[in-house]
Structure formats: structure tokens, C-alpha cells
Amino acid sequence: MIELSGVEKHFAGQVVVHPLSLTIKEGEFLTLLGPSGCGKTTILRMIAGFEHPSKGKILLDGADLTSLPPNRRDLNLVFQHYALFPHMTVEDNIAFGLKMKKLPAKEQQERIQEAVAMTQLTPLVKRYPHQLSGGQQQRVAIARAIANKPKVLLLDEPLGALDLQLRKNLQSELKHLQRSLGITFVYVTHDQEEAMMLSDRIVIMNSGKVEQIGTPREIYAAPTTLFSATFVGENNIFSQDGRLFAVRPEKLKAVRTEDGAKRIGEVLDVLYLGSIHKLIVQLEDEPMTVSIVFDFTDERPWQVGERVGVNWNAEDEVVIGS
Amino acid sequence: MKKSSMGLLPVLLWLSLFLVVPMLIVVGISFMSRDDLGNVVFHFNLDAYATFFDPLYLGIYWDTIVLSILTTALCLLLSYPLAYYIANAGPKMQTWGLAMITIPFWINFLIRTYAWVLLLRTQGVVNNLLIDLGFIQEPLQMLYTKGAVLLGMVYTFIPFMVLTIYVALEQMDKKLLEAASDLGATGWKSFWHITLPQTKSGIMTGSVLVYVSTTGMFVVTDILGGAKSAMISNIIQSQFLGARNWPFGSALSVIFVITSLILIALFNKAMTSKHMTAKEGR
Ligand SMILES: Nc1ncnc2c1ncn2[C@@H]1O[C@H](COP(=O)(O)OP(=O)(O)O)[C@@H](O)[C@H]1O
Ligand SMILES: [Mg+2]
């Protein structure tokens, strides 16, 4: 569907995106995940045509897009701050792309109806953007893009400006929308939970480099680098015999000290988080703390200051480097 | 509520002191008469307004409106592309462009206007050049024409228009153009559907500024227009100073302020309905 081959971007001699090769499949929900400033927006803007790659090619359905201007690419971008046209109503915002494509008036109307129905904007079509809440503006931005029936929808932190509750609701709406439209989504976020929840595949980025590409399950269970091991979910990193490995908190076991534990430590904190309990343990021989998570069925009482053994199964060690 | 109206108090005070009170004085004087020495006499009458309907003054009134509208339109047509160019140029070019627009302000306005006399008069630079190049045999009468006044006005007020439009273009969210392009718009369509409506307030501010300033400008007319090209502002000035007919000068001022307000209101209305139709597109 979309193929990036050896795509690179430099700004004023500085490498912002290191050579990136990536194939995005038809109908896939692919997320670029990484901290702010790692180059996610730049990649999206290269796909949309607002930035020209310093090197490499971008193909859509086998056709080379690299030198096409944005208005001739069959894909749409949902901007980070929506970029709705302030002087146009919701309806006119959505109609804009259709007018530019010179679709017949009747089809324009049908597409607008369809887009506003899918995004639950039907009662708001006559409003101007400034008369809408953040969540509603967000929906208009999506409706404006999907009305064009693009092959690919690019979304740059579309929920970044919204509060938590609204974000949660819109996340499931987005996922649902993507399933029912069946179009490819390339999604950018710095929120690892959001990425895990929405994506078919995640590309973890760090300072312009890809750290790992994989399904949420692969990323969680088998991180390949220190960065992906710690960026997605909580993790405990151990170093032993010159190799580095990670063990997830739920794979660690708290045992009595005399039972032959791999590490010994002192309980720093006990957290009851509803369905799970969590121990924060300061290790004795290393200057680090680990977290251990049990589920609620484990009712052993723990005291702050108590000495505890930390153990795990060898197969739960995920080697992330040496 | 209470707090915000308190905050407005200084502004209201300022406005009434420097705008409302002088205006009321002018309105008051326009209904009075003068004695033989030119002193204002407190005797209510409409003579000053009756004088205005003399064909001489009606003609000048009309000429002033036409000249002011022409000046505004020309300033707008010339300024928009220039402001657009500067706003979209690189940072270095932008600094230069803005400097070029503002540097003329460092030179005394009278000197700049007299410079046009040197250029336009019969023995002036332009005529000499045209004759030397063989385009004309006889010098053209350029100075002391309405064209010279129009040129002088446009020259004088163009920087104001350029700067107002430049600010509007600068303030526009550039992401909107990217969004338009993403939705399939070409450069011209983006300009027509996004840039122009988004800078409308700048166009309106600049136009009103230039129009009102032109109607009040008498120096340019005095220097470049000669006796035949007098504008309302010249008449008002001479009524207050030379002729010492304050009631008539005031009446002309009142009439012209009202005319300007009506024209500005019509212009605003046209601009807002334009926005309603612009979105229909093609
Ligand atoms: N037009 C530009 N000129 C120079 N540097 C830029 C430009 N756009 C982005 N950058 C730099 O590229 C890096 C990546 O930016 P961006 O792609 O926006 O990151 P993200 O979206 O992951 O937060 C940042 O360090 C940013 O400062
Ligand atoms: Mg970004």
C-alpha cells in the first residue's frame, strides 16, 4: 500500500529522520510512537507531501509519490491542531475537498451526509468551528478528511489536545471508524497506551531512528531495545554477566529471603491499585528499584521496610542488548 | 461585568475628550453664523448647509469621494501583491522589504511631496527623459492635474495599506493553507478560498484608514493639484483659516464625516456578504 524506502530527512544539515524503510499494508492501523521531537510529524508530513525527503522514495500503491505536491496525493492528513477553516461552517469545511475535486453537487451532499453521520456531527453542520468544543472540532477534522475517501488517512496526534475522558471515548470511536471504513490509518502519538490500544502495528521511534516495529503484543512481550523495553509499559532492567535483560513487573515474584531469590531488597512502598497490588523494592546490591505486580488474589501482607526476595523465571527474561 | 466596564473608563474618557467633544463643538458651530470679522455668532440657522448645495461645492464633494475611492482601490491593488510577497519571502527578505516600506517615513513628508513636483513639472525629470528618448516632442502637463493628486495620494498612503495587509497575512494560520492543499486545492484556489477571506479584516482596516486619510489630506492637493483640483479638505481648511467662515467649514466637516460613515458602513456590508458568497466557490 504505502512503501517508504530509505526515506531520510535533514533540516539544515541535521538529521531529523534517519533512513527509514517501512511497508504499510492495506487497511492497516499503523502507529508511529515516540517521545516529542523524535521526528514523527516530519515522517507524516513527508507522506502527505509537505516536506520533501532528503533521500529515498515514497510509493503509494506502487506509484512514486515523492515529487507530487500534496494536492495531488490520494491521501489526507488530520492536522495536530485540526486546521479547520474558521470562516466556513462545518458543512463547508467538509465540502471543501469535494469542491476542489469538482464532484457533482449531488455526490458532494451524499458524502457530507455520510461523513457527518459517521462522526456524529449531523446537528452541528451549520456551526462555525469557534462554536464547537475541542472534541467536536476534532470530529470535524476527521469528517473533512474521510469525506474525500482517501486511500490512506494520516493522523497527527489527533487526540493530543483533548482531556483524558474525551480522549478515551474518541479512541474507541476512531478504532471503530477505521474498521468500518477499512482504509489505512497512519497514526502519530506519543501516548504508548493509545498506541497499544489502537494499532495493528507500532513503529517505535527515538531521535529519528526506528527502535522496533511490531504488533502491540510483540512490542510488549519482546522488546528488542532498551528504549522500547522502557517506553512501552513498565519494565525492570537488569544487567548481569555483561548482558542486559528486562523482566516485566507482573513476571517478578516476591518471595521470602531464605527461599533462594535472585535478588534481595527492601520494600520501599506498597501500592494497592484496585485490581492489582504493586511493591516497589530497593535492591540491596544494586542502586535501583524494581516494581513487582501481583493480582488481587494474592493477599500476603507487606510492610514497608521489610526484607524481601525478588525472583523470576529464566524464560521471562527478555534480552535487550549486551 | 462591572469590572470590564470600569476598565473601559479611561478609554471612554479619552474618546470623549479628544473625539466626541470636538465633534460636538464642530456640529454646534455648523448651525451658527459669523459676523463681518469672522467671529462665530450664536444664532441658530441652516445657512452653512444651504451654501453647500452650490454646484461648485457639490462638484468638489463628488470629486473628493471619487478621488478617495480611487486612491483606496489603487492602494489596495498595488499593496496586496507587495504585502503578499513580503509576507511569504524568507526572513532576510522580509526585514528588507519592511525596511523599504518604512524608510520613506524618515524623510519629511513635505520634502517627499515636493520631490514629486521636481519629477512631474514641465521641465521636470520625467518630461525631460521622455523628450530625450523621443517619445514626445512637447512636455506633458502632469503637474497640477487630478492625476498628479491621485499619484501623490497613492504614494503617500500605500505604506499604511501594505503594513496593515502584511500584518493580516502574518497573523494568518499557515496550517490552513496546508490543509487546503491537502484537500486538493491549487495555489490560486487556496488564495481565493482561504487567504483572501482570512485577511479580509486587514483589507477592511487598511481601506478605511486610507480612505479617511485621503479625504482629510490637503497638503498633497495643495502642492500637486494647483488651484483647479481642490478637495473638500482644502475648502474646509480655507474656511477655517483664510476665509474665517467657521460655520461653513464646520458644516462641510459634518457632511463629510456623515458621508464617510455611510460609505464605510456600505463597504463593510459588501465585504461581509462577499464572504457569504465566496464560500460557495466553483
Ligand atoms: N521545518 C523545520 N526546520 C528545522 N527543524 C525542524 C523542522 N521541522 C521539524 N524540525 C525538527 O525536527 C525534529 C523532529 O520534529 P517533529 O517531526 O515535529 O517531531 P515529533 O512530531 O515527533 O514531535 C525536531 O527536533 C524539530 O525541531
Ligand atoms: Mg509532532
XYZ file of C-alpha atoms and ligand atoms in Angstrom:
632
model
C 0.000 0.000 0.000
C 2.433 2.658 1.203
C 6.070 1.976 0.926
C 8.814 4.134 2.343
C 12.177 3.126 1.036
C 15.307 4.639 2.507
C 13.467 7.836 3.424
C 15.646 10.367 5.182
C 15.151 13.954 6.255
C 17.712 16.586 7.167
C 16.953 20.097 8.332
C 19.873 22.476 7.947
C 22.369 19.646 7.948
C 20.813 17.987 10.992
C 19.410 14.517 10.577
C 15.841 14.526 11.835
C 14.751 11.244 10.291
C 17.378 8.554 9.793
C 16.986 6.236 6.786
C 13.607 4.607 7.191
C 12.155 1.740 5.218
C 8.655 0.654 6.006
C 5.778 -1.041 4.232
C 2.290 -0.220 5.404
C -0.358 -2.740 4.455
C -3.790 -2.040 3.064
C -6.375 -1.485 5.808
C -3.727 -1.464 8.483
C -3.769 0.757 11.563
C -0.127 1.685 11.921
C 1.125 3.949 14.687
C 4.327 5.948 14.885
C 5.058 6.101 18.584
C 7.820 8.077 20.236
C 8.622 10.990 22.503
C 8.108 14.549 21.356
C 10.713 15.718 18.849
C 11.639 12.255 17.579
C 10.516 13.020 14.024
C 7.000 11.553 13.874
C 5.368 14.657 12.421
C 8.160 15.010 9.894
C 7.547 11.476 8.612
C 3.828 12.114 8.317
C 4.454 15.400 6.525
C 6.729 13.659 4.049
C 3.997 11.130 3.306
C 1.451 13.940 2.914
C 3.827 15.927 0.703
C 4.559 18.958 2.885
C 8.181 18.021 3.302
C 10.391 16.585 0.628
C 12.567 13.665 1.745
C 16.268 14.466 1.592
C 16.765 10.922 0.296
C 14.600 7.949 -0.530
C 11.244 7.307 -2.138
C 7.628 7.074 -1.071
C 5.282 4.837 -3.043
C 1.507 4.613 -2.822
C 0.052 1.528 -4.492
C 3.285 1.139 -6.368
C 3.250 4.671 -7.808
C 6.057 7.023 -6.844
C 4.653 9.955 -4.856
C 7.912 11.528 -3.866
C 7.719 14.559 -6.117
C 3.939 15.040 -6.223
C 2.538 18.099 -4.431
C 0.117 17.459 -1.529
C -2.941 18.352 -3.582
C -2.253 15.507 -5.986
C -1.819 12.743 -3.429
C -4.718 10.436 -2.775
C -4.398 10.660 0.986
C -5.469 13.080 3.673
C -3.908 14.444 6.812
C -5.722 15.253 10.033
C -3.658 18.077 11.478
C -2.466 18.179 15.058
C -4.487 21.303 15.827
C -7.144 20.444 13.243
C -6.550 23.497 10.989
C -10.265 23.926 10.390
C -11.191 26.873 8.168
C -12.526 29.449 10.663
C -14.634 31.316 8.097
C -16.515 28.237 6.966
C -19.271 26.242 8.638
C -18.767 22.590 9.492
C -20.580 21.685 6.299
C -18.420 23.953 4.147
C -15.267 22.695 5.801
C -16.229 19.150 4.871
C -17.339 20.194 1.386
C -14.040 21.942 0.644
C -12.121 18.900 -0.546
C -15.092 17.696 -2.565
C -15.402 21.054 -4.330
C -11.723 21.057 -5.127
C -12.210 17.655 -6.729
C -15.194 19.097 -8.636
C -17.515 16.289 -7.622
C -21.137 16.665 -8.782
C -23.252 18.588 -6.246
C -25.387 15.560 -5.509
C -22.439 13.379 -4.666
C -20.968 16.150 -2.537
C -24.165 16.219 -0.499
C -24.171 12.437 -0.086
C -20.553 12.362 1.019
C -21.109 15.177 3.500
C -24.159 13.408 4.944
C -22.220 10.205 5.243
C -19.206 11.835 6.877
C -21.231 13.814 9.420
C -23.305 10.764 10.265
C -20.204 8.691 10.921
C -18.704 11.367 13.130
C -21.996 12.258 14.868
C -21.917 15.841 13.673
C -25.286 15.932 11.942
C -26.890 18.526 14.289
C -23.823 20.780 14.086
C -23.362 21.220 10.332
C -24.341 24.899 10.297
C -21.975 25.892 13.086
C -18.639 27.611 12.718
C -15.522 25.980 14.233
C -15.302 28.515 17.065
C -18.779 27.455 18.164
C -17.634 23.880 18.760
C -15.906 22.137 21.654
C -12.453 20.632 21.205
C -13.844 17.143 20.733
C -16.339 18.346 18.149
C -13.650 20.240 16.239
C -11.616 17.071 16.240
C -14.534 15.195 14.682
C -14.921 17.863 12.004
C -11.249 17.483 11.124
C -11.772 13.749 10.689
C -15.027 14.169 8.789
C -13.369 16.673 6.444
C -10.663 14.128 5.684
C -12.758 10.980 5.315
C -15.319 12.680 3.058
C -12.610 12.548 0.380
C -12.486 8.759 0.687
C -8.700 8.763 0.687
C -6.745 5.547 0.340
C -4.817 6.491 3.455
C -5.645 8.700 6.382
C -2.733 10.291 8.225
C -3.441 11.484 11.762
C -1.007 13.637 13.727
C -1.738 13.329 17.449
C -5.414 13.857 16.713
C -6.403 13.476 20.365
C -3.418 15.287 21.858
C -5.287 18.451 22.771
C -8.225 16.755 24.492
C -8.747 15.810 28.117
C -8.373 12.244 29.281
C -12.026 11.157 29.411
C -12.812 12.538 25.970
C -9.644 11.010 24.617
C -10.691 7.576 25.843
C -14.094 7.889 24.165
C -12.654 9.141 20.901
C -10.029 6.406 20.862
C -12.661 3.724 20.614
C -14.604 5.797 18.094
C -11.508 6.096 15.932
C -10.813 2.404 16.084
C -14.396 1.680 15.157
C -14.285 4.202 12.320
C -11.134 2.702 10.906
C -12.664 -0.781 10.952
C -15.853 0.311 9.241
C -14.095 2.432 6.599
C -11.451 -0.194 6.006
C -8.897 2.429 4.984
C -5.279 2.515 6.061
C -4.556 4.726 9.065
C -1.106 6.070 9.797
C -1.387 7.439 13.287
C 1.090 9.509 15.277
C 1.108 9.675 19.047
C 3.468 9.942 21.987
C 0.969 8.138 24.218
C 2.024 4.493 24.464
C -1.304 3.338 25.912
C -3.154 4.911 22.997
C -0.777 3.233 20.561
C -1.235 -0.156 22.235
C -4.984 0.132 22.234
C -5.484 1.277 18.648
C -2.779 -0.185 16.489
C -2.311 -3.256 14.386
C 1.369 -2.427 14.287
C 3.522 0.075 16.129
C 6.717 1.730 14.963
C 8.682 2.870 17.994
C 10.858 5.855 17.216
C 13.594 7.558 19.169
C 15.628 10.567 17.960
C 14.718 9.985 14.346
C 15.548 6.283 14.396
C 13.254 3.292 14.386
C 13.743 1.291 17.568
C 11.311 -1.502 16.834
C 8.411 -2.383 14.573
C 5.844 -4.899 15.747
C 2.327 -5.691 16.889
C 1.387 -4.334 20.327
C 1.808 -7.840 21.703
C 5.290 -8.243 20.250
C 6.322 -4.823 21.444
C 5.149 -5.573 24.942
C 6.321 -9.146 25.262
C 9.519 -8.968 23.268
C 11.056 -5.503 23.154
C 14.311 -5.587 21.251
C 15.948 -2.445 22.564
C 16.325 -0.777 25.922
C 14.273 2.122 24.624
C 11.278 0.057 23.557
C 11.503 -2.020 26.732
C 11.091 1.066 28.897
C 8.966 3.324 26.672
C 6.028 0.948 26.395
C 4.675 -0.220 29.736
C 6.628 -0.517 32.949
C 9.739 -2.658 32.951
C 12.602 -3.737 35.189
C 16.009 -3.729 33.573
C 18.724 -5.984 34.968
C 22.331 -6.209 33.965
C 24.148 -9.443 34.578
C 27.282 -11.036 33.196
C 27.622 -8.325 30.599
C 24.119 -8.677 29.186
C 21.053 -6.522 29.619
C 17.606 -8.002 30.051
C 14.150 -6.839 31.018
C 11.546 -8.530 33.189
C 8.010 -7.119 33.324
C 6.713 -6.321 36.839
C 3.996 -8.964 36.577
C 6.648 -11.591 35.829
C 8.588 -10.815 39.006
C 7.791 -12.727 42.183
C 8.208 -11.570 45.741
C 9.441 -14.434 47.929
C 10.808 -14.899 51.428
C 14.506 -14.101 51.543
C 15.616 -17.575 52.549
C 13.947 -19.219 49.515
C 16.890 -18.715 47.176
C 15.858 -15.465 45.452
C 17.807 -13.998 42.530
C 17.883 -10.582 44.238
C 17.305 -9.323 47.762
C 15.820 -5.957 48.631
C 13.796 -3.862 50.982
C 10.159 -2.875 50.460
C 10.033 0.871 49.761
C 6.351 1.183 49.068
C 3.183 -0.881 48.818
C 0.555 0.329 46.349
C -2.985 -1.027 46.184
C -4.352 -0.181 42.763
C -7.669 -1.987 42.816
C -7.278 -4.996 40.635
C -3.520 -5.178 41.183
C -1.078 -4.609 44.008
C 2.363 -3.283 43.478
C 5.546 -3.457 45.509
C 8.406 -1.062 44.991
C 11.593 -2.762 46.141
C 15.005 -1.173 46.656
C 17.643 -3.774 45.741
C 20.453 -4.370 48.179
C 23.417 -4.804 45.885
C 22.430 -2.530 43.024
C 21.408 1.148 43.119
C 17.977 0.517 41.570
C 14.376 -0.149 42.468
C 12.151 -2.746 40.854
C 8.370 -2.966 40.733
C 6.531 -6.174 41.291
C 2.897 -6.507 40.381
C 0.529 -9.191 41.785
C -3.095 -9.592 41.066
C -5.702 -9.040 43.751
C -5.922 -12.731 44.701
C -2.505 -12.505 46.335
C -3.334 -11.337 49.826
C 0.029 -11.561 51.532
C 0.512 -8.522 53.780
C 3.598 -6.418 53.111
C 5.281 -3.943 55.404
C 7.375 -1.017 54.270
C 10.969 -1.703 55.350
C 10.560 -5.466 55.226
C 13.294 -7.511 53.544
C 12.106 -9.443 50.519
C 13.491 -11.763 47.863
C 12.885 -10.989 44.189
C 12.662 -13.888 41.801
C 11.647 -14.707 38.221
C 11.727 -17.495 35.708
C 14.614 -17.516 33.271
C 12.222 -17.697 30.299
C 10.686 -14.341 31.300
C 13.994 -12.557 30.770
C 13.880 -10.520 27.579
C 17.377 -9.841 26.365
C 17.688 -6.311 25.028
C 21.374 -5.968 24.434
C 24.741 -6.588 25.851
C -19.414 42.861 34.043
C -18.799 45.697 36.461
C -15.061 45.185 36.293
C -14.820 45.252 32.497
C -16.882 48.434 32.245
C -14.584 50.010 34.828
C -11.607 49.011 32.694
C -13.167 50.814 29.737
C -13.482 54.050 31.653
C -10.095 55.561 30.666
C -10.779 54.704 27.025
C -14.200 56.332 27.153
C -12.764 59.377 28.853
C -10.044 59.658 26.244
C -12.523 59.197 23.399
C -14.950 61.778 24.724
C -12.216 64.290 25.446
C -10.478 64.059 22.100
C -13.210 62.903 19.754
C -16.763 63.383 20.981
C -16.363 66.847 22.485
C -14.524 68.356 19.469
C -17.072 66.752 17.138
C -19.940 68.226 19.147
C -18.291 71.646 19.018
C -17.956 71.353 15.238
C -21.591 70.250 14.920
C -22.639 73.169 17.136
C -20.692 75.749 15.146
C -22.120 74.444 11.866
C -25.560 75.703 12.943
C -24.368 79.205 13.777
C -23.382 82.211 11.725
C -20.436 84.587 11.518
C -20.161 88.326 11.780
C -18.234 90.521 9.365
C -14.994 89.973 11.249
C -15.338 86.194 11.054
C -16.318 85.670 14.678
C -18.833 82.921 15.367
C -22.210 84.357 16.379
C -24.638 82.295 18.445
C -27.566 82.482 16.143
C -29.097 79.178 15.061
C -29.583 78.805 11.290
C -29.008 76.408 8.391
C -27.229 78.871 6.082
C -23.958 76.983 6.188
C -25.677 73.832 4.976
C -27.564 75.757 2.284
C -24.247 77.090 0.927
C -23.067 73.526 0.442
C -25.666 72.953 -2.300
C -23.890 75.431 -4.535
C -22.863 73.413 -7.679
C -19.240 74.437 -7.085
C -19.150 72.730 -3.708
C -21.235 69.758 -4.851
C -18.714 69.195 -7.624
C -15.793 69.299 -5.199
C -17.664 66.999 -2.840
C -18.148 64.477 -5.625
C -14.535 64.795 -6.831
C -13.299 64.159 -3.310
C -15.315 60.981 -2.959
C -14.181 59.717 -6.354
C -10.533 60.545 -5.670
C -10.619 58.944 -2.232
C -12.218 55.767 -3.519
C -9.767 55.615 -6.431
C -6.839 56.149 -4.074
C -8.094 53.392 -1.789
C -8.677 50.980 -4.661
C -5.271 51.648 -6.226
C -3.511 51.349 -2.880
C -5.247 48.033 -2.282
C -4.451 46.651 -5.732
C -0.803 47.661 -5.502
C -0.338 46.770 -1.838
C -1.786 43.296 -1.706
C 0.729 41.675 -4.060
C 3.571 43.532 -2.384
C 2.457 42.628 1.140
C 1.893 39.044 -0.007
C 5.358 38.886 -1.489
C 6.986 40.262 1.651
C 4.965 38.029 3.996
C 5.954 34.937 2.025
C 9.598 35.826 1.491
C 12.467 34.486 3.578
C 13.224 36.171 6.905
C 16.033 38.275 5.435
C 13.963 39.495 2.501
C 11.128 40.213 4.900
C 13.252 42.513 7.045
C 14.478 44.273 3.916
C 11.025 44.607 2.430
C 9.594 46.109 5.584
C 12.545 48.476 5.871
C 11.984 49.675 2.294
C 8.350 50.379 3.146
C 9.141 52.316 6.323
C 12.314 54.195 5.362
C 10.404 56.916 3.425
C 8.789 57.872 6.745
C 12.186 59.053 7.943
C 12.109 61.853 5.402
C 9.902 64.844 5.952
C 6.567 64.396 4.233
C 6.660 67.857 2.616
C 10.060 67.195 1.110
C 8.848 63.907 -0.318
C 5.837 65.613 -1.834
C 7.901 68.444 -3.321
C 10.157 65.816 -4.837
C 7.165 64.833 -6.962
C 7.000 68.413 -8.222
C 10.582 68.106 -9.438
C 9.690 64.884 -11.197
C 6.395 65.944 -12.745
C 6.742 69.621 -13.735
C 7.103 70.688 -17.362
C 10.893 70.987 -17.095
C 10.953 68.020 -14.734
C 12.841 64.771 -14.766
C 10.079 62.682 -16.328
C 9.313 65.110 -19.145
C 12.994 65.605 -19.963
C 13.546 61.896 -20.063
C 10.553 61.284 -22.336
C 11.698 64.038 -24.703
C 15.298 62.767 -24.733
C 14.084 59.290 -25.555
C 11.973 60.743 -28.353
C 8.609 59.530 -27.055
C 7.174 63.059 -27.018
C 8.054 66.411 -28.610
C 6.300 68.772 -26.233
C 6.408 68.388 -22.429
C 3.261 66.875 -20.930
C 1.208 68.762 -18.371
C 1.418 66.337 -15.482
C 1.746 68.601 -12.500
C -1.399 70.405 -11.309
C -3.734 67.735 -12.614
C -6.069 65.354 -10.852
C -3.777 62.550 -11.946
C -0.902 64.132 -10.060
C -3.054 64.385 -6.951
C -4.072 60.747 -7.266
C -0.438 59.736 -7.711
C 0.584 61.762 -4.675
C -2.190 60.315 -2.542
C -1.445 56.725 -3.548
C 2.253 57.339 -2.919
C 1.523 58.838 0.489
C -0.833 56.150 1.771
C 0.465 52.953 0.207
C 2.754 52.111 3.145
C -0.202 52.100 5.534
C -2.081 49.663 3.336
C 0.964 47.435 2.815
C 1.664 47.261 6.539
C -1.946 46.500 7.540
C -2.253 43.749 4.955
C 1.173 42.406 5.820
C 0.126 42.094 9.461
C -3.074 40.298 8.458
C -1.104 37.883 6.257
C 1.428 37.299 9.024
C -1.260 36.553 11.573
C -2.991 34.046 9.373
C -2.533 30.434 10.456
C -0.303 28.943 7.728
C -1.574 25.475 8.567
C -4.848 26.466 6.895
C -3.056 26.657 3.553
C -1.514 23.261 4.125
C -4.946 21.903 4.994
C -6.365 23.389 1.790
C -3.560 21.904 -0.250
C -4.053 18.552 1.462
C -7.715 18.683 0.426
C -6.734 19.185 -3.198
C -6.649 22.963 -3.609
C -4.173 24.520 -6.006
C -2.306 27.717 -5.112
C -4.898 30.019 -6.647
C -7.827 28.226 -5.064
C -6.145 28.349 -1.659
C -5.594 32.041 -2.136
C -9.162 32.702 -3.173
C -10.897 30.498 -0.610
C -8.545 30.794 2.351
C -6.018 33.631 2.208
C -8.358 36.310 0.913
C -11.201 35.647 3.391
C -8.697 35.241 6.207
C -7.115 38.641 5.505
C -10.409 40.420 4.966
C -10.207 42.277 8.243
C -6.788 43.617 7.207
C -8.193 44.726 3.861
C -11.075 46.473 5.599
C -8.891 48.199 8.171
C -6.387 49.315 5.544
C -9.095 50.571 3.188
C -10.872 52.610 5.844
C -7.547 54.005 7.018
C -6.531 55.064 3.513
C -9.965 56.359 2.549
C -10.395 58.505 5.644
C -6.817 59.783 5.462
C -7.248 60.733 1.799
C -10.395 62.712 2.464
C -8.547 64.668 5.143
C -5.320 65.266 3.230
C -4.974 68.803 1.844
C -1.194 69.161 1.576
C -0.868 66.804 -1.391
C -3.688 68.591 -3.216
C -2.137 71.983 -2.443
C 1.291 71.036 -3.748
C 0.481 68.746 -6.673
C -3.048 69.757 -7.614
C -2.886 73.503 -8.016
C -5.979 75.653 -7.771
C -8.261 73.590 -10.038
C -8.006 70.343 -8.135
C -9.207 71.462 -4.706
C -10.740 68.795 -2.491
C -13.167 69.147 0.389
C -10.286 69.189 2.844
C -8.780 72.212 1.055
C -12.098 74.032 1.267
C -12.536 73.164 4.939
C -9.019 74.309 5.678
C -9.506 77.614 3.866
C -12.857 78.234 5.566
C -11.287 77.846 8.972
C -8.115 79.808 8.205
C -8.266 82.075 5.185
C -11.962 82.886 4.825
C -12.668 82.690 8.541
C -16.058 81.169 7.885
C -16.127 78.630 10.684
C -19.832 77.713 10.378
C -19.403 76.746 6.710
C -16.168 74.861 7.397
C -17.922 73.007 10.196
C -20.942 72.193 8.058
C -18.660 70.739 5.356
C -16.872 68.696 8.009
C -20.136 67.344 9.381
C -21.401 66.455 5.904
C -18.172 64.732 5.071
C -17.968 62.747 8.277
C -21.508 61.502 7.727
C -20.743 60.618 4.102
C -17.658 58.697 5.155
C -19.551 56.790 7.832
C -22.218 55.795 5.321
C -19.632 54.693 2.756
C -17.703 52.709 5.353
C -20.890 51.014 6.522
C -21.782 50.102 2.918
C -18.263 48.810 2.361
C -18.382 46.670 5.494
C -21.693 45.272 4.419
C -20.417 44.434 0.968
C -17.359 42.745 2.438
C -19.357 40.581 4.817
C -21.801 39.445 2.176
C -18.830 38.761 -0.086
C -17.619 36.251 2.461
C -21.024 34.585 2.364
C -20.754 34.089 -1.382
C -17.021 33.347 -1.525
C -17.530 30.060 0.261
C -19.913 28.823 -2.418
C -16.944 28.580 -4.718
C -16.956 26.890 -8.049
N 10.959 22.922 9.375
C 11.889 22.528 10.266
N 13.103 23.113 10.301
C 14.042 22.713 11.188
N 13.871 21.746 12.087
C 12.689 21.115 12.113
C 11.632 21.465 11.213
N 10.567 20.682 11.465
C 10.945 19.880 12.485
N 12.213 20.121 12.872
C 12.956 19.427 13.934
O 12.861 18.055 13.684
C 12.723 17.327 14.879
C 11.526 16.413 14.792
O 10.352 17.192 14.776
P 8.916 16.555 14.641
O 8.877 15.700 13.431
O 7.940 17.644 14.727
O 8.840 15.641 15.946
P 7.574 14.996 16.655
O 6.389 15.156 15.784
O 7.975 13.570 16.858
O 7.418 15.703 17.971
C 12.637 18.346 15.991
O 13.878 18.410 16.624
C 12.333 19.627 15.292
O 12.900 20.700 15.970
Mg 4.589 16.211 16.267
